[in-house]
Amino acid sequence: MAKTRRPVSPHVTIYSFPVCAISSIATRVTGCALSFGCAGLGIVEIFGGSGAALSLMQVIGESGALVAAGAKFSVAFPVVYHYLGGLRHLVWDAKPDLLTNVDVEKASYGLIGASVLVSTVATVL
């Protein structure tokens, strides 16, 4: 700072990420989680033999309502969030005039809310 006479930028731990950045990061994280989940399920099926993944899912389903609901939500939320995030980007590609700071922030809150709502409904079904 003394050498350049410019202030040092704040550290990332005190910086508050905007909701737009959080939703963008979450879209990437859910995509990675879905990829690793599918790969893990494939590995279980390959090394466990035919029907091993089905047996694993049946065990989880029979572990009680709370465990089954948690498992269903942990699969439903990344699928729904990543899918709706992709739709949001398709809309932005088709209508770039919707890329204002206010509209992007609203879309981010809408994405989070809709994902939680749809995932909860899917979990209950």
Short mmCIF file of N, CA, C and O in Angstrom, two decimals:
data_model
loop_
_atom_site.label_atom_id
_atom_site.label_comp_id
_atom_site.label_asym_id
_atom_site.label_seq_id
_atom_site.Cartn_x
_atom_site.Cartn_y
_atom_site.Cartn_z
N MET A 1 0.82 -1.19 0.00
CA MET A 1 0.00 0.00 0.00
C MET A 1 0.86 1.25 0.00
O MET A 1 0.57 2.20 -0.72
N ALA A 2 1.92 1.27 0.77
CA ALA A 2 2.79 2.45 0.83
C ALA A 2 3.51 2.65 -0.49
O ALA A 2 3.73 3.79 -0.91
N LYS A 3 3.83 1.55 -1.16
CA LYS A 3 4.57 1.65 -2.41
C LYS A 3 3.71 2.18 -3.55
O LYS A 3 4.15 3.01 -4.33
N THR A 4 2.47 1.72 -3.65
CA THR A 4 1.59 2.13 -4.74
C THR A 4 0.68 3.29 -4.38
O THR A 4 0.05 3.86 -5.25
N ARG A 5 0.56 3.58 -3.09
CA ARG A 5 -0.32 4.64 -2.58
C ARG A 5 -1.79 4.39 -2.94
O ARG A 5 -2.55 5.31 -3.13
N ARG A 6 -2.13 3.11 -3.03
CA ARG A 6 -3.52 2.73 -3.27
C ARG A 6 -3.99 1.88 -2.10
O ARG A 6 -3.20 1.15 -1.52
N PRO A 7 -5.26 1.94 -1.76
CA PRO A 7 -5.74 1.10 -0.65
C PRO A 7 -5.74 -0.38 -1.05
O PRO A 7 -5.87 -0.72 -2.21
N VAL A 8 -5.57 -1.21 -0.05
CA VAL A 8 -5.62 -2.65 -0.27
C VAL A 8 -7.09 -3.06 -0.32
O VAL A 8 -7.90 -2.60 0.49
N SER A 9 -7.42 -3.93 -1.27
CA SER A 9 -8.81 -4.37 -1.37
C SER A 9 -9.17 -5.22 -0.16
O SER A 9 -8.30 -5.86 0.44
N PRO A 10 -10.45 -5.25 0.20
CA PRO A 10 -10.86 -6.02 1.39
C PRO A 10 -10.66 -7.51 1.18
O PRO A 10 -10.73 -8.02 0.07
N HIS A 11 -10.43 -8.19 2.26
CA HIS A 11 -10.25 -9.64 2.21
C HIS A 11 -11.58 -10.30 1.92
O HIS A 11 -12.65 -9.79 2.26
N VAL A 12 -11.53 -11.46 1.29
CA VAL A 12 -12.75 -12.15 0.87
C VAL A 12 -13.64 -12.54 2.06
O VAL A 12 -14.84 -12.69 1.91
N THR A 13 -13.08 -12.67 3.26
CA THR A 13 -13.90 -13.07 4.40
C THR A 13 -14.80 -11.94 4.89
O THR A 13 -15.78 -12.20 5.57
N ILE A 14 -14.48 -10.70 4.55
CA ILE A 14 -15.34 -9.59 4.97
C ILE A 14 -16.18 -9.06 3.82
O ILE A 14 -17.01 -8.19 4.00
N TYR A 15 -15.98 -9.61 2.64
CA TYR A 15 -16.73 -9.18 1.46
C TYR A 15 -18.05 -9.94 1.41
O TYR A 15 -18.09 -11.15 1.58
N SER A 16 -19.13 -9.22 1.17
CA SER A 16 -20.44 -9.85 1.08
C SER A 16 -20.77 -10.11 -0.39
O SER A 16 -20.94 -9.17 -1.16
N PHE A 17 -20.83 -11.38 -0.76
CA PHE A 17 -21.14 -11.71 -2.14
C PHE A 17 -22.58 -11.33 -2.47
O PHE A 17 -23.48 -11.59 -1.68
N PRO A 18 -22.82 -10.75 -3.64
CA PRO A 18 -24.21 -10.48 -4.04
C PRO A 18 -24.94 -11.79 -4.34
O PRO A 18 -24.30 -12.81 -4.66
N VAL A 19 -26.25 -11.76 -4.25
CA VAL A 19 -27.04 -12.98 -4.46
C VAL A 19 -26.83 -13.51 -5.87
O VAL A 19 -26.90 -14.72 -6.10
N CYS A 20 -26.54 -12.64 -6.82
CA CYS A 20 -26.30 -13.08 -8.20
C CYS A 20 -25.05 -13.97 -8.27
O CYS A 20 -25.05 -14.99 -8.96
N ALA A 21 -24.01 -13.60 -7.56
CA ALA A 21 -22.79 -14.39 -7.55
C ALA A 21 -23.03 -15.72 -6.83
O ALA A 21 -22.54 -16.76 -7.29
N ILE A 22 -23.77 -15.68 -5.75
CA ILE A 22 -24.05 -16.91 -5.00
C ILE A 22 -24.86 -17.87 -5.86
O ILE A 22 -24.57 -19.07 -5.90
N SER A 23 -25.87 -17.36 -6.58
CA SER A 23 -26.69 -18.26 -7.41
C SER A 23 -25.89 -18.80 -8.58
O SER A 23 -26.09 -19.94 -9.00
N SER A 24 -24.97 -18.03 -9.11
CA SER A 24 -24.12 -18.50 -10.20
C SER A 24 -23.18 -19.60 -9.71
O SER A 24 -23.00 -20.64 -10.36
N ILE A 25 -22.58 -19.38 -8.56
CA ILE A 25 -21.69 -20.38 -7.97
C ILE A 25 -22.48 -21.65 -7.64
O ILE A 25 -22.02 -22.77 -7.88
N ALA A 26 -23.68 -21.48 -7.10
CA ALA A 26 -24.51 -22.63 -6.73
C ALA A 26 -24.90 -23.45 -7.96
O ALA A 26 -25.00 -24.68 -7.88
N THR A 27 -25.11 -22.79 -9.10
CA THR A 27 -25.43 -23.52 -10.32
C THR A 27 -24.27 -24.41 -10.72
O THR A 27 -24.45 -25.57 -11.10
N ARG A 28 -23.07 -23.89 -10.62
CA ARG A 28 -21.88 -24.69 -10.94
C ARG A 28 -21.67 -25.82 -9.93
O ARG A 28 -21.33 -26.95 -10.31
N VAL A 29 -21.90 -25.53 -8.67
CA VAL A 29 -21.73 -26.55 -7.62
C VAL A 29 -22.75 -27.67 -7.79
O VAL A 29 -22.41 -28.86 -7.67
N THR A 30 -24.00 -27.32 -8.09
CA THR A 30 -25.01 -28.37 -8.29
C THR A 30 -24.69 -29.21 -9.52
O THR A 30 -24.93 -30.42 -9.51
N GLY A 31 -24.14 -28.60 -10.56
CA GLY A 31 -23.73 -29.37 -11.74
C GLY A 31 -22.64 -30.37 -11.40
O GLY A 31 -22.68 -31.53 -11.82
N CYS A 32 -21.66 -29.92 -10.63
CA CYS A 32 -20.59 -30.83 -10.20
C CYS A 32 -21.14 -31.93 -9.29
O CYS A 32 -20.75 -33.10 -9.41
N ALA A 33 -22.02 -31.57 -8.38
CA ALA A 33 -22.61 -32.56 -7.47
C ALA A 33 -23.39 -33.61 -8.25
O ALA A 33 -23.30 -34.81 -7.94
N LEU A 34 -24.13 -33.19 -9.26
CA LEU A 34 -24.87 -34.15 -10.07
C LEU A 34 -23.93 -35.07 -10.84
O LEU A 34 -24.18 -36.28 -10.95
N SER A 35 -22.84 -34.52 -11.34
CA SER A 35 -21.86 -35.34 -12.07
C SER A 35 -21.23 -36.37 -11.15
O SER A 35 -21.13 -37.56 -11.51
N PHE A 36 -20.80 -35.95 -9.96
CA PHE A 36 -20.19 -36.88 -9.02
C PHE A 36 -21.21 -37.90 -8.51
O PHE A 36 -20.87 -39.07 -8.29
N GLY A 37 -22.45 -37.47 -8.32
CA GLY A 37 -23.49 -38.39 -7.88
C GLY A 37 -23.77 -39.47 -8.90
O GLY A 37 -23.88 -40.66 -8.56
N CYS A 38 -23.86 -39.07 -10.16
CA CYS A 38 -24.08 -40.05 -11.22
C CYS A 38 -22.89 -40.98 -11.36
O CYS A 38 -23.05 -42.20 -11.55
N ALA A 39 -21.69 -40.44 -11.27
CA ALA A 39 -20.48 -41.27 -11.35
C ALA A 39 -20.44 -42.25 -10.17
O ALA A 39 -20.10 -43.42 -10.35
N GLY A 40 -20.78 -41.77 -8.99
CA GLY A 40 -20.79 -42.63 -7.81
C GLY A 40 -21.81 -43.75 -7.94
O GLY A 40 -21.53 -44.90 -7.58
N LEU A 41 -22.98 -43.42 -8.46
CA LEU A 41 -24.00 -44.43 -8.67
C LEU A 41 -23.54 -45.45 -9.70
O LEU A 41 -23.78 -46.66 -9.54
N GLY A 42 -22.86 -45.00 -10.72
CA GLY A 42 -22.32 -45.90 -11.73
C GLY A 42 -21.26 -46.81 -11.16
O GLY A 42 -21.21 -48.01 -11.48
N ILE A 43 -20.40 -46.26 -10.31
CA ILE A 43 -19.35 -47.06 -9.68
C ILE A 43 -19.95 -48.13 -8.77
O ILE A 43 -19.50 -49.28 -8.76
N VAL A 44 -20.99 -47.76 -8.02
CA VAL A 44 -21.69 -48.74 -7.17
C VAL A 44 -22.25 -49.86 -8.03
O VAL A 44 -22.13 -51.05 -7.69
N GLU A 45 -22.83 -49.51 -9.17
CA GLU A 45 -23.42 -50.52 -10.04
C GLU A 45 -22.36 -51.41 -10.68
O GLU A 45 -22.54 -52.62 -10.81
N ILE A 46 -21.24 -50.81 -11.08
CA ILE A 46 -20.18 -51.59 -11.73
C ILE A 46 -19.53 -52.55 -10.74
O ILE A 46 -19.37 -53.74 -11.02
N PHE A 47 -19.14 -52.04 -9.58
CA PHE A 47 -18.40 -52.87 -8.63
C PHE A 47 -19.32 -53.71 -7.75
O PHE A 47 -18.89 -54.74 -7.22
N GLY A 48 -20.56 -53.27 -7.57
CA GLY A 48 -21.47 -54.02 -6.71
C GLY A 48 -22.28 -55.05 -7.45
O GLY A 48 -22.97 -55.86 -6.85
N GLY A 49 -22.22 -55.02 -8.75
CA GLY A 49 -22.99 -55.97 -9.55
C GLY A 49 -24.32 -55.39 -9.95
O GLY A 49 -24.76 -54.34 -9.47
N SER A 50 -24.98 -56.09 -10.83
CA SER A 50 -26.26 -55.63 -11.35
C SER A 50 -27.30 -55.53 -10.23
O SER A 50 -27.50 -56.48 -9.47
N GLY A 51 -27.92 -54.39 -10.10
CA GLY A 51 -28.93 -54.18 -9.09
C GLY A 51 -28.41 -53.63 -7.77
O GLY A 51 -29.19 -53.41 -6.84
N ALA A 52 -27.11 -53.38 -7.67
CA ALA A 52 -26.54 -52.87 -6.42
C ALA A 52 -27.05 -51.46 -6.11
O ALA A 52 -27.35 -51.14 -4.96
N ALA A 53 -27.17 -50.63 -7.15
CA ALA A 53 -27.65 -49.26 -6.94
C ALA A 53 -29.11 -49.28 -6.50
O ALA A 53 -29.52 -48.52 -5.62
N LEU A 54 -29.90 -50.16 -7.10
CA LEU A 54 -31.30 -50.30 -6.71
C LEU A 54 -31.41 -50.76 -5.27
O LEU A 54 -32.22 -50.24 -4.50
N SER A 55 -30.59 -51.72 -4.89
CA SER A 55 -30.60 -52.20 -3.51
C SER A 55 -30.23 -51.09 -2.53
O SER A 55 -30.84 -50.97 -1.46
N LEU A 56 -29.24 -50.29 -2.90
CA LEU A 56 -28.84 -49.15 -2.06
C LEU A 56 -29.99 -48.17 -1.88
O LEU A 56 -30.26 -47.71 -0.77
N MET A 57 -30.69 -47.89 -2.96
CA MET A 57 -31.83 -46.97 -2.87
C MET A 57 -32.96 -47.55 -2.03
O MET A 57 -33.64 -46.82 -1.31
N GLN A 58 -33.17 -48.84 -2.13
CA GLN A 58 -34.21 -49.48 -1.31
C GLN A 58 -33.84 -49.43 0.16
O GLN A 58 -34.71 -49.20 1.01
N VAL A 59 -32.59 -49.62 0.49
CA VAL A 59 -32.14 -49.55 1.88
C VAL A 59 -32.36 -48.13 2.42
O VAL A 59 -32.84 -47.95 3.55
N ILE A 60 -32.02 -47.14 1.61
CA ILE A 60 -32.23 -45.74 2.03
C ILE A 60 -33.71 -45.47 2.21
O ILE A 60 -34.12 -44.83 3.18
N GLY A 61 -34.54 -45.98 1.30
CA GLY A 61 -35.98 -45.77 1.40
C GLY A 61 -36.61 -46.43 2.61
O GLY A 61 -37.59 -45.94 3.17
N GLU A 62 -36.03 -47.54 3.05
CA GLU A 62 -36.57 -48.26 4.20
C GLU A 62 -35.96 -47.81 5.52
O GLU A 62 -36.28 -48.36 6.57
N SER A 63 -35.09 -46.82 5.48
CA SER A 63 -34.40 -46.36 6.70
C SER A 63 -35.23 -45.41 7.54
O SER A 63 -34.75 -44.92 8.55
N GLY A 64 -36.42 -45.14 7.13
CA GLY A 64 -37.29 -44.24 7.89
C GLY A 64 -37.67 -43.03 7.05
O GLY A 64 -36.97 -42.67 6.08
N ALA A 65 -38.76 -42.41 7.44
CA ALA A 65 -39.29 -41.30 6.65
C ALA A 65 -38.34 -40.10 6.61
O ALA A 65 -38.20 -39.46 5.56
N LEU A 66 -37.68 -39.82 7.71
CA LEU A 66 -36.78 -38.66 7.76
C LEU A 66 -35.56 -38.86 6.87
O LEU A 66 -35.16 -37.96 6.13
N VAL A 67 -34.97 -40.04 6.92
CA VAL A 67 -33.80 -40.34 6.08
C VAL A 67 -34.20 -40.36 4.61
O VAL A 67 -33.49 -39.81 3.76
N ALA A 68 -35.33 -40.99 4.30
CA ALA A 68 -35.79 -41.07 2.91
C ALA A 68 -36.11 -39.68 2.36
O ALA A 68 -35.74 -39.36 1.23
N ALA A 69 -36.77 -38.85 3.17
CA ALA A 69 -37.08 -37.49 2.72
C ALA A 69 -35.82 -36.67 2.51
O ALA A 69 -35.71 -35.91 1.54
N GLY A 70 -34.85 -36.82 3.41
CA GLY A 70 -33.58 -36.11 3.24
C GLY A 70 -32.84 -36.55 1.99
O GLY A 70 -32.26 -35.73 1.27
N ALA A 71 -32.87 -37.84 1.72
CA ALA A 71 -32.21 -38.36 0.52
C ALA A 71 -32.91 -37.86 -0.74
O ALA A 71 -32.25 -37.48 -1.72
N LYS A 72 -34.24 -37.88 -0.71
CA LYS A 72 -34.98 -37.39 -1.88
C LYS A 72 -34.72 -35.91 -2.13
O LYS A 72 -34.52 -35.49 -3.27
N PHE A 73 -34.69 -35.11 -1.06
CA PHE A 73 -34.44 -33.68 -1.23
C PHE A 73 -33.02 -33.43 -1.71
O PHE A 73 -32.79 -32.54 -2.53
N SER A 74 -32.07 -34.22 -1.20
CA SER A 74 -30.68 -34.01 -1.60
C SER A 74 -30.43 -34.39 -3.06
O SER A 74 -29.44 -33.96 -3.64
N VAL A 75 -31.31 -35.15 -3.66
CA VAL A 75 -31.23 -35.43 -5.09
C VAL A 75 -32.08 -34.43 -5.87
O VAL A 75 -31.65 -33.90 -6.90
N ALA A 76 -33.27 -34.14 -5.37
CA ALA A 76 -34.20 -33.27 -6.09
C ALA A 76 -33.68 -31.84 -6.19
O ALA A 76 -33.79 -31.21 -7.26
N PHE A 77 -33.12 -31.30 -5.11
CA PHE A 77 -32.71 -29.90 -5.14
C PHE A 77 -31.64 -29.61 -6.18
O PHE A 77 -31.80 -28.68 -6.98
N PRO A 78 -30.54 -30.37 -6.25
CA PRO A 78 -29.55 -30.05 -7.29
C PRO A 78 -30.11 -30.20 -8.70
O PRO A 78 -29.77 -29.41 -9.58
N VAL A 79 -30.96 -31.21 -8.93
CA VAL A 79 -31.54 -31.39 -10.27
C VAL A 79 -32.40 -30.19 -10.63
O VAL A 79 -32.26 -29.60 -11.71
N VAL A 80 -33.30 -29.82 -9.74
CA VAL A 80 -34.21 -28.71 -10.01
C VAL A 80 -33.45 -27.39 -10.12
O VAL A 80 -33.68 -26.60 -11.05
N TYR A 81 -32.54 -27.14 -9.20
CA TYR A 81 -31.80 -25.87 -9.21
C TYR A 81 -30.97 -25.73 -10.49
O TYR A 81 -30.98 -24.69 -11.14
N HIS A 82 -30.27 -26.79 -10.86
CA HIS A 82 -29.43 -26.72 -12.05
C HIS A 82 -30.28 -26.59 -13.31
O HIS A 82 -29.93 -25.85 -14.24
N TYR A 83 -31.40 -27.29 -13.36
CA TYR A 83 -32.31 -27.21 -14.51
C TYR A 83 -32.89 -25.80 -14.65
O TYR A 83 -32.88 -25.22 -15.74
N LEU A 84 -33.41 -25.27 -13.55
CA LEU A 84 -33.99 -23.93 -13.61
C LEU A 84 -32.92 -22.87 -13.89
O LEU A 84 -33.19 -21.88 -14.57
N GLY A 85 -31.71 -23.07 -13.37
CA GLY A 85 -30.61 -22.15 -13.68
C GLY A 85 -30.27 -22.17 -15.16
O GLY A 85 -29.98 -21.14 -15.76
N GLY A 86 -30.33 -23.34 -15.77
CA GLY A 86 -30.11 -23.45 -17.21
C GLY A 86 -31.20 -22.75 -18.00
O GLY A 86 -30.93 -22.06 -18.99
N LEU A 87 -32.46 -22.91 -17.56
CA LEU A 87 -33.56 -22.20 -18.22
C LEU A 87 -33.40 -20.69 -18.10
O LEU A 87 -33.68 -19.94 -19.05
N ARG A 88 -32.95 -20.25 -16.95
CA ARG A 88 -32.71 -18.81 -16.74
C ARG A 88 -31.68 -18.30 -17.74
O ARG A 88 -31.87 -17.24 -18.34
N HIS A 89 -30.63 -19.05 -17.95
CA HIS A 89 -29.61 -18.62 -18.91
C HIS A 89 -30.12 -18.66 -20.34
O HIS A 89 -29.73 -17.82 -21.16
N LEU A 90 -30.98 -19.62 -20.66
CA LEU A 90 -31.58 -19.64 -22.00
C LEU A 90 -32.43 -18.39 -22.24
O LEU A 90 -32.42 -17.82 -23.33
N VAL A 91 -33.17 -17.98 -21.22
CA VAL A 91 -33.97 -16.76 -21.33
C VAL A 91 -33.06 -15.55 -21.50
O VAL A 91 -33.32 -14.68 -22.34
N TRP A 92 -31.99 -15.49 -20.74
CA TRP A 92 -31.07 -14.36 -20.87
C TRP A 92 -30.40 -14.34 -22.23
O TRP A 92 -30.12 -13.28 -22.77
N ASP A 93 -30.11 -15.52 -22.79
CA ASP A 93 -29.51 -15.56 -24.12
C ASP A 93 -30.50 -15.06 -25.18
O ASP A 93 -30.10 -14.40 -26.13
N ALA A 94 -31.77 -15.40 -25.00
CA ALA A 94 -32.79 -14.98 -25.96
C ALA A 94 -33.18 -13.52 -25.79
O ALA A 94 -33.53 -12.84 -26.76
N LYS A 95 -33.15 -13.02 -24.55
CA LYS A 95 -33.56 -11.64 -24.26
C LYS A 95 -32.50 -10.95 -23.42
O LYS A 95 -32.64 -10.82 -22.20
N PRO A 96 -31.43 -10.47 -24.04
CA PRO A 96 -30.35 -9.86 -23.26
C PRO A 96 -30.76 -8.57 -22.55
O PRO A 96 -30.07 -8.13 -21.63
N ASP A 97 -31.89 -7.99 -22.92
CA ASP A 97 -32.35 -6.78 -22.22
C ASP A 97 -32.80 -7.08 -20.79
O ASP A 97 -32.99 -6.16 -19.99
N LEU A 98 -32.95 -8.36 -20.45
CA LEU A 98 -33.31 -8.74 -19.08
C LEU A 98 -32.09 -8.82 -18.16
O LEU A 98 -32.22 -9.16 -16.99
N LEU A 99 -30.92 -8.51 -18.69
CA LEU A 99 -29.70 -8.60 -17.90
C LEU A 99 -29.35 -7.29 -17.21
O LEU A 99 -28.22 -6.85 -17.21
N THR A 100 -30.32 -6.67 -16.58
CA THR A 100 -30.04 -5.50 -15.75
C THR A 100 -29.76 -5.98 -14.34
O THR A 100 -30.13 -7.10 -13.96
N ASN A 101 -29.09 -5.17 -13.56
CA ASN A 101 -28.74 -5.57 -12.20
C ASN A 101 -29.97 -5.93 -11.38
O ASN A 101 -29.97 -6.90 -10.63
N VAL A 102 -31.03 -5.14 -11.52
CA VAL A 102 -32.25 -5.39 -10.75
C VAL A 102 -32.91 -6.69 -11.19
O VAL A 102 -33.32 -7.51 -10.36
N ASP A 103 -33.02 -6.91 -12.50
CA ASP A 103 -33.67 -8.12 -13.00
C ASP A 103 -32.87 -9.38 -12.68
O ASP A 103 -33.43 -10.43 -12.38
N VAL A 104 -31.56 -9.28 -12.74
CA VAL A 104 -30.72 -10.44 -12.42
C VAL A 104 -30.86 -10.79 -10.94
O VAL A 104 -30.93 -11.97 -10.58
N GLU A 105 -30.92 -9.79 -10.09
CA GLU A 105 -31.10 -10.06 -8.66
C GLU A 105 -32.46 -10.70 -8.39
O GLU A 105 -32.56 -11.67 -7.63
N LYS A 106 -33.50 -10.18 -9.04
CA LYS A 106 -34.84 -10.78 -8.88
C LYS A 106 -34.85 -12.22 -9.38
O LYS A 106 -35.44 -13.11 -8.75
N ALA A 107 -34.21 -12.46 -10.52
CA ALA A 107 -34.16 -13.81 -11.08
C ALA A 107 -33.41 -14.76 -10.16
O ALA A 107 -33.77 -15.94 -10.04
N SER A 108 -32.38 -14.26 -9.48
CA SER A 108 -31.61 -15.10 -8.57
C SER A 108 -32.45 -15.50 -7.36
O SER A 108 -32.46 -16.67 -6.96
N TYR A 109 -33.16 -14.53 -6.79
CA TYR A 109 -34.05 -14.87 -5.67
C TYR A 109 -35.16 -15.81 -6.13
O TYR A 109 -35.54 -16.75 -5.41
N GLY A 110 -35.70 -15.58 -7.31
CA GLY A 110 -36.74 -16.45 -7.85
C GLY A 110 -36.24 -17.86 -8.08
O GLY A 110 -36.95 -18.84 -7.82
N LEU A 111 -35.01 -17.97 -8.57
CA LEU A 111 -34.41 -19.29 -8.80
C LEU A 111 -34.26 -20.06 -7.50
O LEU A 111 -34.63 -21.24 -7.42
N ILE A 112 -33.77 -19.40 -6.49
CA ILE A 112 -33.58 -20.06 -5.19
C ILE A 112 -34.93 -20.47 -4.60
O ILE A 112 -35.11 -21.61 -4.17
N GLY A 113 -35.89 -19.55 -4.60
CA GLY A 113 -37.21 -19.84 -4.04
C GLY A 113 -37.94 -20.93 -4.80
O GLY A 113 -38.50 -21.85 -4.19
N ALA A 114 -37.93 -20.86 -6.12
CA ALA A 114 -38.62 -21.86 -6.93
C ALA A 114 -37.97 -23.23 -6.76
O ALA A 114 -38.66 -24.26 -6.71
N SER A 115 -36.66 -23.26 -6.66
CA SER A 115 -35.96 -24.53 -6.49
C SER A 115 -36.30 -25.19 -5.17
O SER A 115 -36.53 -26.40 -5.10
N VAL A 116 -36.33 -24.41 -4.11
CA VAL A 116 -36.70 -24.95 -2.80
C VAL A 116 -38.14 -25.46 -2.82
O VAL A 116 -38.45 -26.55 -2.33
N LEU A 117 -39.04 -24.67 -3.41
CA LEU A 117 -40.45 -25.04 -3.46
C LEU A 117 -40.68 -26.32 -4.27
O LEU A 117 -41.31 -27.26 -3.79
N VAL A 118 -40.14 -26.37 -5.49
CA VAL A 118 -40.34 -27.54 -6.34
C VAL A 118 -39.66 -28.78 -5.73
O VAL A 118 -40.22 -29.88 -5.78
N SER A 119 -38.49 -28.60 -5.16
CA SER A 119 -37.80 -29.73 -4.53
C SER A 119 -38.56 -30.27 -3.32
O SER A 119 -38.62 -31.48 -3.11
N THR A 120 -39.14 -29.36 -2.55
CA THR A 120 -39.94 -29.78 -1.40
C THR A 120 -41.17 -30.56 -1.85
O THR A 120 -41.52 -31.60 -1.28
N VAL A 121 -41.84 -30.07 -2.90
CA VAL A 121 -43.01 -30.77 -3.44
C VAL A 121 -42.61 -32.15 -3.96
O VAL A 121 -43.28 -33.15 -3.71
N ALA A 122 -41.49 -32.21 -4.67
CA ALA A 122 -41.01 -33.49 -5.18
C ALA A 122 -40.65 -34.44 -4.06
O ALA A 122 -40.82 -35.66 -4.19
N THR A 123 -40.15 -33.93 -2.96
CA THR A 123 -39.78 -34.76 -1.82
C THR A 123 -41.02 -35.36 -1.16
O THR A 123 -41.02 -36.51 -0.75
N VAL A 124 -42.08 -34.59 -1.09
CA VAL A 124 -43.30 -35.04 -0.44
C VAL A 124 -44.03 -36.08 -1.28
O VAL A 124 -44.68 -36.97 -0.75
N LEU A 125 -43.91 -35.99 -2.59
CA LEU A 125 -44.62 -36.93 -3.47
C LEU A 125 -44.12 -38.33 -3.36
O LEU A 125 -43.13 -38.75 -3.15
#
